[in-house]
Coordinates of C-alpha atoms and ligand atoms in Angstrom, one line a residue:
X9 CA -7.2 -6.9 0.8
X10 CA -7.5 -7.1 -2.7
X11 CA -10.0 -9.0 -4.8
X12 CA -13.2 -10.0 -2.3
X13 CA -13.5 -12.7 -4.7
X14 CA -11.0 -14.3 -3.7
X15 CA -9.0 -13.3 -0.7
X16 CA -10.4 -12.6 2.7
X17 CA -10.0 -9.8 5.1
X18 CA -6.7 -8.9 6.8
X19 CA -5.9 -9.9 10.3
X20 CA -8.4 -12.8 11.0
X21 CA -11.9 -11.4 9.9
X22 CA -13.0 -13.2 7.1
X23 CA -13.3 -17.1 6.9
X24 CA -10.1 -18.1 4.5
X25 CA -10.8 -19.2 1.2
X26 CA -7.3 -20.1 -0.3
X27 CA -3.8 -19.9 1.5
X28 CA -2.0 -17.5 0.1
X29 CA 1.6 -19.5 2.2
X30 CA 3.8 -20.9 0.5
X31 CA 6.4 -23.5 1.1
X32 CA 9.2 -22.9 -1.3
X33 CA 12.1 -21.5 -1.2
X34 CA 12.6 -22.0 -5.3
X35 CA 10.4 -20.4 -8.3
X36 CA 7.1 -21.3 -8.5
X37 CA 6.7 -24.0 -11.0
X38 CA 3.8 -23.3 -13.8
X39 CA 1.6 -26.3 -14.6
X40 CA 3.2 -27.9 -17.5
X41 CA 6.3 -27.2 -15.1
X42 CA 8.4 -24.9 -16.2
X43 CA 10.1 -22.2 -13.9
X44 CA 8.3 -19.5 -15.1
X45 CA 10.2 -16.4 -16.2
X46 CA 8.9 -12.9 -15.2
X47 CA 9.3 -10.5 -18.1
X48 CA 11.1 -7.9 -17.8
X49 CA 9.5 -4.6 -17.5
X50 CA 8.1 -2.9 -21.2
X51 CA 8.3 0.9 -19.7
X52 CA 11.4 1.5 -17.0
X53 CA 10.3 2.5 -14.1
X54 CA 10.3 5.9 -13.2
X55 CA 13.6 6.0 -11.2
X56 CA 13.0 8.9 -9.1
X57 CA 12.1 5.7 -7.2
X58 CA 15.0 3.6 -6.1
X59 CA 15.1 7.4 -3.2
X60 CA 11.0 7.5 -2.2
X61 CA 10.7 7.1 0.8
X62 CA 6.6 7.2 1.3
X63 CA 4.3 8.2 4.2
X64 CA 0.9 7.7 4.2
X65 CA -1.7 9.8 5.2
X66 CA -5.2 8.7 5.9
X67 CA -6.6 12.7 5.5
X68 CA -9.5 12.5 7.5
X69 CA -7.3 11.6 10.2
X70 CA -4.2 14.2 9.8
X71 CA -5.0 17.8 9.8
X72 CA -8.0 19.7 10.1
X73 CA -7.3 23.2 9.4
X74 CA -11.0 24.3 9.3
X75 CA -11.9 23.1 12.4
X76 CA -15.1 20.9 11.0
X77 CA -13.6 18.3 12.9
X78 CA -12.8 16.1 9.8
X79 CA -8.9 16.4 8.1
X80 CA -8.8 18.1 5.1
X81 CA -5.7 19.0 1.8
X82 CA -4.9 22.4 3.1
X83 CA -4.3 20.9 6.8
X84 CA -1.8 17.7 4.9
X85 CA -0.2 20.7 2.8
X86 CA 0.5 22.7 6.9
X87 CA 2.3 20.3 7.7
X88 CA 4.3 19.3 4.8
X89 CA 7.6 19.3 5.9
X90 CA 6.7 17.9 8.8
X91 CA 6.9 15.1 6.8
X92 CA 9.9 15.4 5.3
X93 CA 11.7 16.5 8.2
X94 CA 10.1 12.7 9.3
X95 CA 13.0 11.7 6.5
X96 CA 9.9 10.9 4.0
X97 CA 9.8 12.8 0.3
X98 CA 6.5 11.1 -0.6
X99 CA 2.8 10.4 0.2
X100 CA 0.2 8.2 -0.2
X101 CA -3.2 9.9 -0.1
X102 CA -5.9 7.8 1.0
X103 CA -8.6 8.3 -1.7
X104 CA -10.1 12.7 -1.0
X105 CA -12.4 12.0 -3.5
X106 CA -15.9 12.9 -3.9
X107 CA -17.6 10.0 -1.9
X108 CA -20.8 8.7 0.2
X109 CA -18.2 8.0 2.5
X110 CA -19.9 4.4 3.0
X111 CA -16.2 2.7 2.6
X112 CA -13.8 6.2 3.7
X113 CA -14.3 6.8 0.1
X114 CA -13.2 3.6 -1.3
X115 CA -16.6 4.1 -2.9
X116 CA -15.8 6.7 -6.0
X117 CA -19.2 9.3 -6.6
X118 CA -16.3 12.2 -8.6
X119 CA -13.5 10.3 -9.6
X120 CA -12.8 13.8 -10.9
X121 CA -13.6 16.2 -7.7
X122 CA -11.8 16.7 -4.5
X123 CA -14.5 15.8 -2.0
X124 CA -15.4 19.1 -0.5
X125 CA -14.8 18.4 3.4
X126 CA -11.2 18.5 2.4
X127 CA -11.4 20.9 0.0
X128 CA -11.2 21.7 -3.4
X129 CA -9.5 20.4 -6.7
X130 CA -7.6 23.9 -6.7
X131 CA -6.0 22.3 -2.6
X132 CA -4.5 19.4 -4.3
X133 CA -3.1 20.7 -6.9
X134 CA -1.0 23.3 -3.8
X135 CA -0.9 20.8 -2.8
X136 CA 1.1 18.5 -5.7
X137 CA 2.6 22.7 -6.0
X138 CA 4.0 22.7 -2.5
X139 CA 5.7 18.6 -3.0
X140 CA 6.9 19.3 -6.7
X141 CA 9.1 22.2 -4.3
X142 CA 10.5 20.1 -1.5
X143 CA 11.5 17.6 -4.2
X144 CA 9.2 15.0 -2.9
X145 CA 6.1 12.5 -4.8
X146 CA 2.5 12.3 -4.5
X147 CA 0.6 9.3 -4.9
X148 CA -2.6 9.3 -5.2
X149 CA -5.7 6.5 -4.8
X150 CA -7.5 4.6 -8.3
X151 CA -10.0 2.6 -6.8
X152 CA -10.3 0.8 -10.9
X153 CA -12.6 -1.6 -9.5
X154 CA -15.7 0.1 -8.7
X155 CA -17.4 3.2 -7.7
X156 CA -19.4 3.9 -4.9
X157 CA -23.3 3.0 -6.2
X158 CA -23.8 6.4 -6.5
X159 CA -21.7 7.4 -9.7
X160 CA -23.2 8.6 -12.4
X161 CA -22.5 6.3 -15.4
X162 CA -23.6 3.7 -12.0
X163 CA -27.2 5.5 -11.6
X164 CA -27.0 5.8 -15.4
X165 CA -26.5 2.3 -16.2
X166 CA -28.8 1.5 -13.9
X167 CA -31.8 3.3 -15.3
X168 CA -34.7 0.8 -17.5
X169 CA -35.0 2.5 -20.6
X170 CA -31.6 1.8 -22.0
X171 CA -31.8 5.3 -24.3
X172 CA -31.4 6.7 -20.9
X173 CA -28.6 5.2 -20.6
X174 CA -25.9 7.5 -21.0
X175 CA -23.3 10.0 -19.5
X176 CA -20.7 12.9 -20.5
X177 CA -17.3 12.2 -20.5
X178 CA -15.0 13.2 -17.6
X179 CA -12.1 14.3 -18.6
X180 CA -10.7 14.8 -22.2
X181 CA -11.8 11.7 -25.4
X182 CA -10.3 12.6 -28.5
X183 CA -13.2 11.5 -30.4
X184 CA -16.3 12.6 -28.8
X185 CA -15.2 15.2 -27.2
X186 CA -18.8 16.1 -25.2
X187 CA -21.4 13.8 -26.7
X188 CA -22.5 11.7 -24.6
X189 CA -21.1 8.0 -23.8
X190 CA -23.2 4.7 -22.9
X191 CA -22.7 3.0 -19.7
X192 CA -24.8 1.0 -20.7
X193 CA -23.0 -2.2 -19.7
X194 CA -20.1 -0.2 -18.0
X195 CA -20.7 -2.5 -14.7
X196 CA -21.4 -5.4 -14.9
X197 CA -25.3 -6.4 -15.8
X198 CA -27.5 -9.9 -15.9
X199 CA -29.8 -10.3 -18.3
X200 CA -32.7 -10.0 -15.4
X201 CA -34.0 -9.0 -12.5
X202 CA -33.7 -12.4 -11.1
X203 CA -30.3 -13.6 -12.5
X204 CA -28.1 -15.5 -10.4
X205 CA -24.9 -13.7 -10.2
X206 CA -22.9 -16.9 -11.8
X207 CA -21.3 -17.4 -8.1
X208 CA -20.4 -13.7 -8.5
X209 CA -21.7 -11.7 -5.1
X210 CA -24.8 -9.1 -6.9
X211 CA -27.8 -7.0 -5.5
X212 CA -31.4 -7.9 -7.0
X213 CA -34.7 -5.2 -6.5
X214 CA -32.9 -2.1 -6.2
X215 CA -33.0 -0.2 -9.6
X216 CA -36.0 0.1 -12.1
X217 CA -33.2 -2.1 -14.3
X218 CA -34.3 -5.1 -15.0
X219 CA -31.4 -7.0 -14.3
X220 CA -28.9 -7.8 -11.2
X221 CA -25.8 -6.2 -10.2
X222 CA -22.5 -7.1 -9.4
X223 CA -20.5 -6.5 -6.7
X224 CA -16.0 -5.8 -7.0
X225 CA -16.6 -5.7 -2.6
X226 CA -19.1 -3.7 -0.1
X227 CA -22.8 -3.6 -1.4
X228 CA -21.8 -0.1 -2.1
X229 CA -19.6 -0.7 -4.3
X230 CA -20.4 -1.6 -7.3
X231 CA -18.5 -3.8 -10.1
X232 CA -16.9 -2.0 -12.7
X233 CA -16.9 -4.3 -16.5
X234 CA -13.4 -5.5 -17.0
X235 CA -15.1 -8.9 -18.6
X236 CA -14.4 -12.1 -18.0
X237 CA -12.1 -14.4 -18.7
X238 CA -14.2 -16.7 -20.8
X239 CA -18.3 -15.8 -20.9
X240 CA -20.5 -18.2 -20.5
X241 CA -24.0 -16.2 -19.5
X242 CA -25.4 -13.9 -22.0
X243 CA -24.7 -10.8 -19.9
X244 CA -21.0 -11.6 -19.3
X245 CA -18.4 -10.3 -21.6
X246 CA -15.4 -11.0 -23.4
X247 CA -11.8 -9.7 -20.7
X248 CA -10.3 -7.0 -23.2
X249 CA -13.8 -7.1 -25.9
X250 CA -15.4 -3.6 -27.3
X251 CA -17.5 -2.7 -23.9
X252 CA -14.3 -3.8 -20.8
X253 CA -11.7 -2.0 -22.8
X254 CA -14.5 0.7 -22.8
X255 CA -14.3 1.3 -19.2
X256 CA -10.7 1.2 -19.5
X257 CA -10.9 4.1 -21.9
X258 CA -13.2 6.0 -18.3
X259 CA -10.1 4.9 -16.1
X260 CA -6.8 6.1 -18.7
X261 CA -9.1 8.8 -17.9
X262 CA -9.6 9.8 -14.9
X263 CA -5.6 9.0 -14.9
X264 CA -5.3 11.5 -17.0
X265 CA -7.1 14.4 -15.3
X266 CA -4.7 13.8 -12.0
X267 CA -1.4 12.7 -13.8
X268 CA -2.2 16.2 -16.5
X269 CA -2.6 18.9 -13.0
X270 CA 0.7 17.2 -11.2
X271 CA 0.2 13.9 -9.3
X272 CA 3.2 11.2 -9.5
X273 CA 0.9 8.0 -9.8
X274 CA -1.4 6.1 -7.8
X275 CA -1.6 3.2 -5.8
X276 CA -3.9 0.8 -7.3
X277 CA -6.7 -0.4 -5.3
X278 CA -7.3 -4.9 -5.7
X279 CA -5.7 -3.5 -8.4
X280 CA -6.3 -8.3 -9.1
X281 CA -10.4 -7.9 -9.3
X282 CA -10.2 -7.1 -12.9
X283 CA -11.2 -9.1 -14.5
X284 CA -14.2 -12.2 -13.3
X285 CA -13.4 -15.5 -13.4
X286 CA -10.5 -15.1 -14.5
X287 CA -8.0 -18.2 -15.2
X288 CA -4.9 -19.0 -11.5
X289 CA -2.1 -17.3 -12.5
X290 CA -4.7 -14.0 -13.5
X291 CA -3.6 -13.7 -17.0
X292 CA -6.5 -12.5 -18.4
X293 CA -6.4 -9.2 -14.7
X294 CA -2.6 -9.3 -16.5
X295 CA -3.9 -8.7 -19.9
X296 CA -6.0 -6.3 -19.2
X297 CA -3.9 -3.8 -16.7
X298 CA -0.5 -4.1 -20.2
X299 CA -3.3 -3.1 -22.3
X300 CA -3.8 0.0 -19.4
X301 CA 0.1 1.7 -19.2
X302 CA 0.4 0.8 -23.1
X303 CA -1.7 4.1 -23.4
X304 CA -0.9 5.6 -20.5
X305 CA 2.5 5.2 -19.7
X306 CA 4.2 6.6 -22.4
X307 CA 1.6 9.6 -21.2
X308 CA 3.7 10.3 -18.3
X309 CA 6.7 8.4 -18.6
X310 CA 7.8 9.4 -15.0
X311 CA 3.9 8.4 -13.2
X312 CA 4.1 5.3 -10.4
X313 CA 2.4 2.8 -9.9
X314 CA 2.3 1.0 -7.3
X315 CA -0.1 -3.0 -7.1
X316 CA -2.1 -2.9 -3.5
X317 CA -1.9 -6.9 -4.7
X318 CA 0.8 -9.1 -2.8
X319 CA 2.0 -11.5 -6.0
X320 CA 4.0 -9.4 -7.4
X321 CA 4.6 -12.8 -9.5
X322 CA 2.0 -11.3 -11.2
X323 CA 1.5 -7.9 -10.7
X324 CA 4.6 -7.2 -12.5
X325 CA 4.2 -9.5 -15.6
X326 CA 0.7 -7.4 -15.3
X327 CA 3.1 -4.0 -16.1
X328 CA 3.7 -2.3 -12.2
X329 CA 6.6 -0.6 -10.7
X330 CA 5.9 -1.9 -7.3
X331 CA 3.5 -4.9 -5.2
X332 CA 2.8 -4.7 -1.1
X333 CA 4.1 -7.2 0.7
X334 CA 0.2 -6.9 1.9
X335 CA -0.4 -8.8 5.6
X336 CA -2.7 -12.3 5.4
X337 CA -4.1 -14.5 7.9
X338 CA -6.8 -16.8 7.2
X339 CA -8.2 -19.4 10.1
X340 CA -4.9 -18.3 11.7
X341 CA -2.6 -19.1 9.1
X342 CA 0.0 -16.2 8.5
X343 CA 1.4 -15.1 5.7
X344 CA 5.5 -14.3 5.2
X345 CA 4.9 -10.7 6.6
X346 CA 2.4 -11.5 8.6
X347 CA 4.9 -13.7 10.4
X348 CA 7.0 -10.8 11.2
X349 CA 4.7 -8.1 12.8
X350 CA 0.7 -9.5 13.5
X351 CA 1.2 -13.6 13.9
X352 CA -1.1 -13.4 16.6
X353 CA -5.5 -13.9 17.2
X354 CA -5.6 -11.2 20.0
X355 CA -4.0 -8.7 17.8
X356 CA -4.5 -6.4 21.8
X357 CA -2.3 -8.9 23.8
X358 CA 2.0 -9.6 23.8
X359 CA 1.5 -13.1 25.3
X360 CA 0.8 -15.6 23.2
X361 CA 2.1 -13.6 19.6
X362 CA 4.5 -15.0 17.8
X363 CA 5.7 -12.1 15.5
X364 CA 9.6 -12.6 15.1
X365 CA 9.7 -8.5 16.5
X366 CA 7.8 -9.5 19.4
X367 CA 11.1 -10.4 22.4
X368 CA 9.6 -12.8 23.6
X369 CA 8.2 -15.2 21.0
X370 CA 11.7 -16.9 20.8
X371 CA 10.5 -17.5 17.3
X372 CA 13.3 -17.2 13.7
X373 CA 13.4 -15.0 10.9
X374 CA 13.9 -18.1 9.1
X375 CA 10.8 -18.7 7.9
X376 CA 9.4 -14.9 6.3
X377 CA 12.7 -15.2 4.6
X378 CA 11.0 -18.0 3.1
X379 CA 8.0 -16.9 1.6
X380 CA 9.4 -13.4 1.7
X381 CA 13.3 -14.4 -1.4
X382 CA 10.7 -15.6 -3.6
X383 CA 8.8 -13.6 -4.3
X384 CA 11.9 -10.4 -3.4
X385 CA 13.4 -13.0 -6.5
X386 CA 11.2 -12.3 -9.0
X387 CA 10.4 -9.1 -8.6
X388 CA 14.2 -8.2 -8.5
X389 CA 13.5 -9.7 -12.1
X390 CA 11.3 -7.6 -13.7
X391 CA 12.7 -5.2 -12.3
X392 CA 10.5 -3.8 -10.1
X393 CA 9.6 -3.5 -6.9
X394 CA 8.5 -5.1 -3.9
X395 CA 7.0 -3.3 -0.8
X396 CA 7.2 -3.7 3.2
X397 CA 4.4 -1.2 5.0
X398 CA 4.3 -0.8 9.0
X399 CA 0.5 -1.0 9.0
X400 CA -1.8 0.8 6.3
X401 CA -5.7 2.4 7.2
X402 CA -6.2 -1.8 6.7
X403 CA -4.5 -2.8 9.2
X404 CA -3.6 -2.6 12.8
X405 CA -1.2 -0.7 14.3
X406 CA 1.3 -2.4 16.6
X407 CA 1.1 -0.6 19.4
X408 CA 0.7 -1.4 22.2
X409 CA 0.3 -5.8 21.3
X410 CA 4.5 -4.5 20.6
X411 CA 6.9 -2.3 23.1
X412 CA 8.3 0.5 21.7
X413 CA 11.5 -0.8 21.8
X414 CA 9.9 -4.1 19.6
X415 CA 8.8 -1.6 17.8
X416 CA 12.4 -0.2 17.1
X417 CA 14.2 -3.0 16.2
X418 CA 10.8 -3.7 13.3
X419 CA 11.4 -1.0 12.1
X420 CA 15.1 -0.8 12.0
X421 CA 14.2 -3.8 9.0
X422 CA 11.2 -2.5 7.7
X423 CA 13.2 0.9 7.2
X424 CA 16.1 -1.1 5.1
X425 CA 15.0 -3.4 3.6
X426 CA 14.3 -3.6 0.0
X427 CA 11.3 -1.8 -2.1
X428 CA 10.0 1.8 -0.4
X429 CA 9.6 2.0 3.2
X430 CA 6.2 3.0 3.8
X431 CA 5.4 4.6 7.5
X432 CA 1.8 5.5 7.9
X433 CA 1.2 7.5 9.8
X434 CA 1.4 8.2 13.3
X435 CA 3.5 5.0 13.1
X436 CA 6.7 7.2 13.5
X437 CA 5.6 7.6 16.8
X438 CA 4.1 4.6 18.1
X439 CA 0.2 5.5 17.9
X440 CA -1.8 3.0 19.1
X441 CA -4.5 0.6 18.0
X442 CA -8.4 0.8 20.1
X443 CA -11.2 -1.5 20.2
X444 CA -13.1 2.1 17.9
X445 CA -16.7 1.2 16.6
X446 CA -17.2 1.4 13.3
X447 CA -17.3 4.5 11.3
X448 CA -17.3 4.9 7.5
X449 CA -16.8 0.4 7.4
X450 CA -14.6 0.1 8.9
X451 CA -15.2 -2.0 11.1
X452 CA -12.3 -4.1 12.8
X453 CA -9.8 -0.8 10.5
X454 CA -11.4 1.9 13.0
X455 CA -8.7 1.4 15.8
X456 CA -6.0 2.0 12.8
X457 CA -7.8 5.1 11.9
X458 CA -7.3 7.9 14.5
X459 CA -6.8 11.1 14.9
X460 CA -3.2 12.3 14.3
X461 CA -2.0 13.3 17.7
X462 CA 1.1 16.7 17.1
X463 CA 0.7 18.0 20.1
X464 CA -0.7 17.2 23.8
X465 CA -1.1 20.6 25.2
X466 CA -3.5 21.9 22.4
X467 CA -7.0 21.3 21.7
X468 CA -7.8 17.1 20.6
X469 CA -4.0 16.6 20.4
X470 CA -4.0 19.5 18.1
X471 CA -5.9 18.6 15.2
X472 CA -8.9 19.3 14.9
X473 CA -10.2 23.0 16.8
X474 CA -13.8 21.2 17.1
X475 CA -15.5 20.4 19.6
X476 CA -14.5 16.8 20.8
X477 CA -17.3 15.4 20.4
X478 CA -18.2 16.9 16.1
X479 CA -14.5 14.4 16.0
X480 CA -14.3 12.4 12.8
X481 CA -13.0 9.7 15.2
X482 CA -11.9 9.9 18.9
X483 CA -8.4 11.2 20.8
X484 CA -6.4 8.4 22.5
X485 CA -7.8 9.8 25.4
X486 CA -4.8 8.5 27.7
X487 CA -3.1 11.0 29.9
X488 CA 0.6 10.2 27.6
X489 CA -1.2 9.1 24.4
X490 CA 2.5 10.3 22.4
X491 CA 2.7 13.2 20.5
X492 CA 4.3 14.3 17.6
X493 CA 5.6 17.0 20.2
X494 CA 6.5 15.1 23.5
X495 CA 8.6 12.1 20.2
X496 CA 10.2 15.6 19.0
X497 CA 11.5 16.3 22.9
X498 CA 12.6 13.3 23.8
X499 CA 16.1 11.9 22.6
X500 CA 15.4 8.1 21.6
X501 CA 11.7 8.5 20.6
X502 CA 10.1 6.3 18.8
X503 CA 10.4 9.0 16.7
X504 CA 13.8 10.3 16.1
X505 CA 14.9 6.7 15.6
X506 CA 12.0 7.0 12.5
X507 CA 14.3 10.1 10.8
X508 CA 17.8 8.7 11.5
X509 CA 16.9 5.5 9.6
X510 CA 14.8 7.6 7.3
X511 CA 17.9 9.9 6.8
X512 CA 20.5 7.5 6.5
X513 CA 18.8 6.1 3.6
X514 CA 18.5 9.4 1.4
X515 CA 21.6 9.6 -1.5
X516 CA 23.3 5.9 -0.3
X517 CA 23.2 4.1 -3.0
X518 CA 24.0 1.0 -0.9
X519 CA 20.5 1.8 0.4
X520 CA 18.4 2.2 -2.7
X521 CA 15.1 0.5 -2.8
X522 CA 16.5 -1.6 -6.0
X523 CA 20.2 -2.3 -3.8
X524 CA 21.1 -5.7 -4.1
X525 CA 20.3 -7.4 -0.7
X526 CA 21.8 -10.5 0.6
X527 CA 20.6 -13.2 3.3
X528 CA 23.7 -13.6 6.0
X529 CA 22.4 -15.0 9.1
X530 CA 18.9 -16.0 9.5
X531 CA 19.3 -19.4 11.7
X532 CA 16.4 -21.7 12.0
X533 CA 17.4 -22.0 16.2
X534 CA 18.5 -18.5 17.2
X535 CA 17.2 -14.8 16.3
X536 CA 19.4 -12.8 15.0
X537 CA 19.0 -11.1 11.0
X538 CA 21.6 -9.7 9.5
X539 CA 22.0 -9.3 6.1
X540 CA 23.6 -6.5 3.3
X541 CA 22.8 -4.2 1.3
X542 CA 24.8 -3.5 -1.5
X543 CA 24.9 -0.4 -4.4
X544 CA 24.7 -1.6 -8.0
X545 CA 27.8 -1.9 -9.6
X546 CA 26.6 0.5 -12.5
X547 CA 26.2 4.1 -10.8
X548 CA 22.9 4.6 -10.6
X549 CA 20.9 7.3 -12.1
X550 CA 19.9 9.9 -10.5
X551 CA 16.4 11.3 -11.4
X552 CA 16.0 14.2 -13.2
X553 CA 13.6 16.3 -11.1
X554 CA 13.7 16.9 -7.1
X555 CA 16.0 13.9 -5.5
X556 CA 18.3 14.9 -7.0
X557 CA 19.2 17.7 -5.1
X558 CA 18.3 16.5 -2.2
X559 CA 21.3 13.2 -3.0
X560 CA 22.9 15.9 -3.8
X561 CA 22.9 17.4 -0.5
X562 CA 22.6 14.8 1.4
X563 CA 24.8 11.7 0.3
X564 CA 28.3 11.7 1.4
X565 CA 30.7 11.0 -1.5
X566 CA 32.6 8.2 0.4
X567 CA 29.6 6.5 1.1
X568 CA 29.8 2.9 1.6
X569 CA 28.6 0.0 -1.4
X570 CA 28.3 -2.0 1.0
X571 CA 26.1 -2.6 4.8
X572 CA 25.4 -4.6 6.3
X573 CA 22.5 -4.5 8.5
X574 CA 21.6 -7.2 11.7
X575 CA 18.9 -7.7 14.3
X576 CA 18.8 -9.3 17.3
X577 CA 14.9 -9.0 18.6
X578 CA 15.4 -11.8 21.6
X579 CA 16.5 -12.2 24.6
X580 CA 20.4 -13.8 24.6
X581 CA 23.2 -12.2 22.8
X582 CA 24.0 -13.3 19.9
X583 CA 27.0 -13.6 17.4
X584 CA 26.8 -12.1 12.9
X585 CA 30.4 -13.5 11.9
X586 CA 30.6 -10.0 9.6
X587 CA 30.9 -11.4 6.0
X588 CA 33.1 -10.1 3.0
X589 CA 32.7 -7.2 1.1
X590 CA 32.2 -5.3 4.6
X591 CA 36.2 -4.1 4.7
X592 CA 38.8 -4.6 6.8
X593 CA 38.0 -2.0 9.3
X594 CA 33.9 -2.4 9.6
X595 CA 32.5 0.5 12.7
X596 CA 28.5 1.5 13.1
X597 CA 27.0 3.2 11.3
X598 CA 23.9 2.7 13.5
X599 CA 23.4 1.7 17.4
X600 CA 19.9 0.0 19.1
X601 CA 21.0 -1.3 22.2
X602 CA 25.1 -2.1 22.7
X603 CA 26.0 -4.1 19.7
X604 CA 30.0 -4.2 19.2
X605 CA 31.9 -5.4 16.3
X606 CA 34.7 -7.7 18.5
X607 CA 37.0 -10.2 16.8
X608 CA 35.8 -10.8 13.6
X609 CA 31.9 -11.0 14.5
X610 CA 29.4 -8.4 15.5
X611 CA 28.4 -8.8 19.8
X612 CA 24.2 -8.5 19.5
X613 CA 22.9 -7.9 22.8
X614 CA 19.7 -8.8 23.0
X615 CA 16.9 -6.4 21.5
X616 CA 19.3 -4.3 19.8
X617 CA 20.6 -3.5 16.1
X618 CA 23.1 -2.7 14.3
X619 CA 24.4 -1.1 10.6
X620 CA 28.3 -2.3 10.1
X621 CA 30.2 -0.4 7.4
Ligands
NOJ61 C1 -8.3 -2.3 -0.2 C2 -8.6 -0.8 0.1 O1 -7.2 -0.7 1.7 C3 -9.6 -0.8 1.6 O2 -10.1 0.0 2.7 C4 -11.2 -0.6 0.1 O3 -12.0 -0.7 1.5 C5 -11.4 -2.0 -0.1 N1 -9.7 -2.1 -0.9 C6 -12.1 -1.6 -1.4 O4 -12.1 -0.7 -2.3

């Protein structure tokens, strides 16, 4: 989900506003019919991303150490070794800042203070340090497009007397360290209590200031002011004008605050939402990000930025290192990612689900590639990364709709494709989506945010010692709810499969995030999908911190430069011709479901997966 004004919520819960679906394998042409060239980045992508394998932690639901029924930062720290052992070496932590939690923390009240329910700023710094000691990196969640309506900036900007609309700066402020800052224009205020929002969602009647204000998402999330592409009303400020730049400075101070304390970068919420009434292709939002990166990159060259944008041809130009292939499904129209795992309007039913990884769907991988490949190539031209997720906090988990075997084949792909893989907490054990009443603005998303299931022999499956009724959300009550302890003990478990895939990726140049990708088989009338991953011809740059040690330990000296990855999620045996480059005596490095090399072909029985080198 991205810009509220243009995009719908995932999973079809809002009506479509604009189709994201593109049907061509050709690079998109601009209105002057030139093939668009994605510019290479101005600042190099941090080298550590090539080997990064992310684990998304929803802090509310991961591990509760103080028995108050909600997860906390010491809980994440306690479980770092688990995440590391699983094979992930980086975290994305959902917002953990002070908030009234009307949108689960995406309504930030204070960007520079950890929410007391999660711990303290010192706890977060301790987490950074513990992660770095283990060669891991931590991305925080930056919400630049809006704040909570309870943020001090908003409360000051809502004052009736302009003289009262000031706050003290949050972070280091070179020009005036201690003098108050005028935040009159920090948000988008119209000039009258009765004014409409010029087509944008707005609120009136809530404050004493004689004006209405523009929203970015929920009612509790007023939009920060990055200006308008083409101001057409007196209250609309120009993008990149003085007021918009003042907002940029404030957000840069937020970034500096955490990067200087050890954060390794940010996942950026609704990154495409900054400039209002932007033109097609978001040129003003792109220029705003270019400005932000021109300031922050030289100060923190190792910091990584991944955008919630979902259109890499735009996000790469803006200067992001990575973009997510977001899950979009509007009015029954799936995007490429949705075709893989969630191509259904009944997300709990196996029957009728047309997802590629549903064994019985009969669908081909070709429509996915039709949408994915042009975007991957655009990302590659910009030297960026296009990331696939198993799920996230906004998306419905695939269990119980897909079976464990179906998820195993799916993870085989998701964890070996280009870009950095993102594993959502609990997906490694097959945690299930649960239809639950909404909590903290979660609505249909709530069922994907339940407590992590550690051990069936412990209270609340090991998540918390609080009475069950005090938990943030109820744990899965099923007697067969999967847990980490059970999955570790079962040799052929989903967890052990995810672990094998993630660790295979470790240190293998052919499986880095930026290794080459070429389709070998994607028949329109068959179920196979096979591709080559190829190490860059130049030797990979081993990053200085952490990952170098990991690569030295885990990377076999003779790791092959080319790997064939192949799968068959269907019910019939299929075959793939072994392509040139896979060597004269190919061997199967990883197998699921009995694949075999026979007479120059790879035989893929039903529901099978293979890595051949
Ligand atoms: C996207 C986040 O992923 C989602 O959880 C949040 O509700 C909206 N942005 C608003 O910040």
